[in-house]
Amino acid sequence: MALIEIRNLHASVDGKEILKGIDLVIEPGQAHAIMGPNGAGKSTLSNVIAGRPGYEVTQGSVTYLGKDLLALEPEARACEGIFLAFQYPVEIPGVATTTFLKTALNAHRKYRGEGELDAMQFLKLVREKTRALGIGDDKLRRPLNVGFSGGEKKRNEVLQMSMLEPRLALLDETDSGLDIDALKVVAEGVNALRSPERSFLIITHYQRLLDYIVPDFVHVLADGRIARSGGKELALELESRGYAEFTGAAA
Amino acid sequence: MDTLPFIDRHAEALARLGGPGWIADLRRTGLERYRALGLPTQRDEAWKYTSLSALKKIAFAPAFLAAAPSFDGLPALGGSMAGEACRFVMVNGRFAPALSSLGDLPPGIGVSSLAAMMRDEPDALEALVARLYPAEGQPLANLNAAYLDDGVVIRIAAGASLGKPVHVVSLCGAGLAPLMCHPRLLIVAEAGSTAAVVESRLGFGGGSTLCNVVTDVVVEDEATLGHYVLQKGSDDNRLLSSTRVDVRAGGLYESFALHVGGVLARNEVQVLLGAERAECRVNGAYAVSGSQHLDNTIRIDHAVPRTTSRQTFKGVLDDRGRGVFQGGILVRRNAQQTDGQQMHKALLLSRGAEVDCKPELEIYADDVKCGHGATAGELDEDAMFFLRARGLDPETARGLLIEAFLDDVIEQIGNLTVREVFKGVVAEWLTRRKVAIKETRGTP
């Protein structure tokens, strides 16, 4: 069974149609990249899958592990294994990163009917994950993302992903605002999470990220539709030729 | 019968109250002034957003004229706070020795019942008479004086340093008949002393109460006083609080009022910075829901050069809750190099909630640094979605964001013990709120 099956998906924001019929199937273990010009609807697609309020699906279906995903609240989608890594992770003053991680992890466990982790179990798990990502204990004690650099925020997103162990990770412009060193660290973190059960949808404007997180498939999204699909070599072709032919076709 | 509320049984009450002759004079003066001033109305600028007219319809009897309310849970309610130095409990304005725990006070700290002092140490009390007379123009403080009966006198001797806070618990509750009480608090922090006082204002029982408390504070030269108030009444409790603070040279008065319950509450705080380097921080946080109404009215009088004041308040308003903030800063003509700042931030959780914010800056000096700010907003949608996308249900997410909103002002509480206790109160309020929401949703 496909992990996620998107059929003829149309979606609007503030009454304006952004997605105009998307078809996409992702099998377990696959990494798909969505590329395309600004305004093509790339981020809209990830937000619709994650269930962001204000993104209205007007037509089509999204089936996730055989279930109607669109009928689920965002928190249920998260607990079912969908993880959206945000382009702009939110800062939450007054809530320590560990407190937040524990709350999120226990929400997932509760959803699955498992007991909450006690403080020791949680600490052991979080230590293990942070060490792998090179995140210091001081960051964990600090309020979530407050005063973090762009790279630290994205690394924090990867930490959350590794704690919550999703089936489908949506990386929304994860490379934006990162220098090359930060990008490498984040990419390594993502690559460590690749497995035959876990799938990725990588949304990016630039090919650069795909040098580090190598996709199985690349799709070009233009004017709310997938204009072309191919293997990873398509990304290189786009890098050299740009999106002109797609924006032209859309106009 | 008197047309003014709250004094129709005053003569009867007076006959029951003892004390030296000068106390009787004080009560008479209070009554005369209250009669002359009348109850504040919304035509008074200081009461623009808070109406007392609903109170007039309730026949509040002086608590000491009614049968003492019995409530089995009282000892638990007056229970200890983690880290307190001592506990002074009042029930409807009168000292309750059986619920209190005053043993082992460190040297230099005196905590006494006002009624006991009237009886046993009238001379020591008469030395404080100037502090017992309320300001002439204050109707409620004068009403309190008219009924002057009991309360607490806290004296911190010069140079004394008290790490653990003195805990004053004021319990208000009534049976079927509505009751009122008029407790008086007097705190004197003598020169060079350091201390913290926590007042817990709690409600019990199911009847209507009105507590009209007056607090007088003196912070002498180079003394530091932390004054922390927790208001956790029920929807039967109404609280009118007038606090007058006098900060002397190099003294610091730091206060924090945390309000999480009570159908009507008014916190009026007037601070006189009457000597150089005097400083005050008058902060607070509140949560109102249902039809609760909370009014914080602050007035800082920068009377001389080089004084500093800060006012920071944050409120969370749900349902039809209403918050009022009137922040006054008066800088007198010669008060050069005054530094006075105020800020009020409100988080509105429902369409029916309302916040009224009125900064009042009166500046007559020209070399000053004064500022004010106010914001009112809803929960950040992006943050809500972020938390939900991590698996948190909307109520848990909201709770986390409310806690985050209140966090920075609570972090300003100087006394670490009190800060932790108050954080716990906020967390408990959030849990109760979540349970209440679940129950409402659960019933068809």
Coordinates of C-alpha atoms in Angstrom, one line a residue, chain B residues 70 394 410:
Chain B
S70 CA -18.2 27.3 59.8
P394 CA -5.7 22.7 20.8
I410 CA 6.2 36.3 36.5

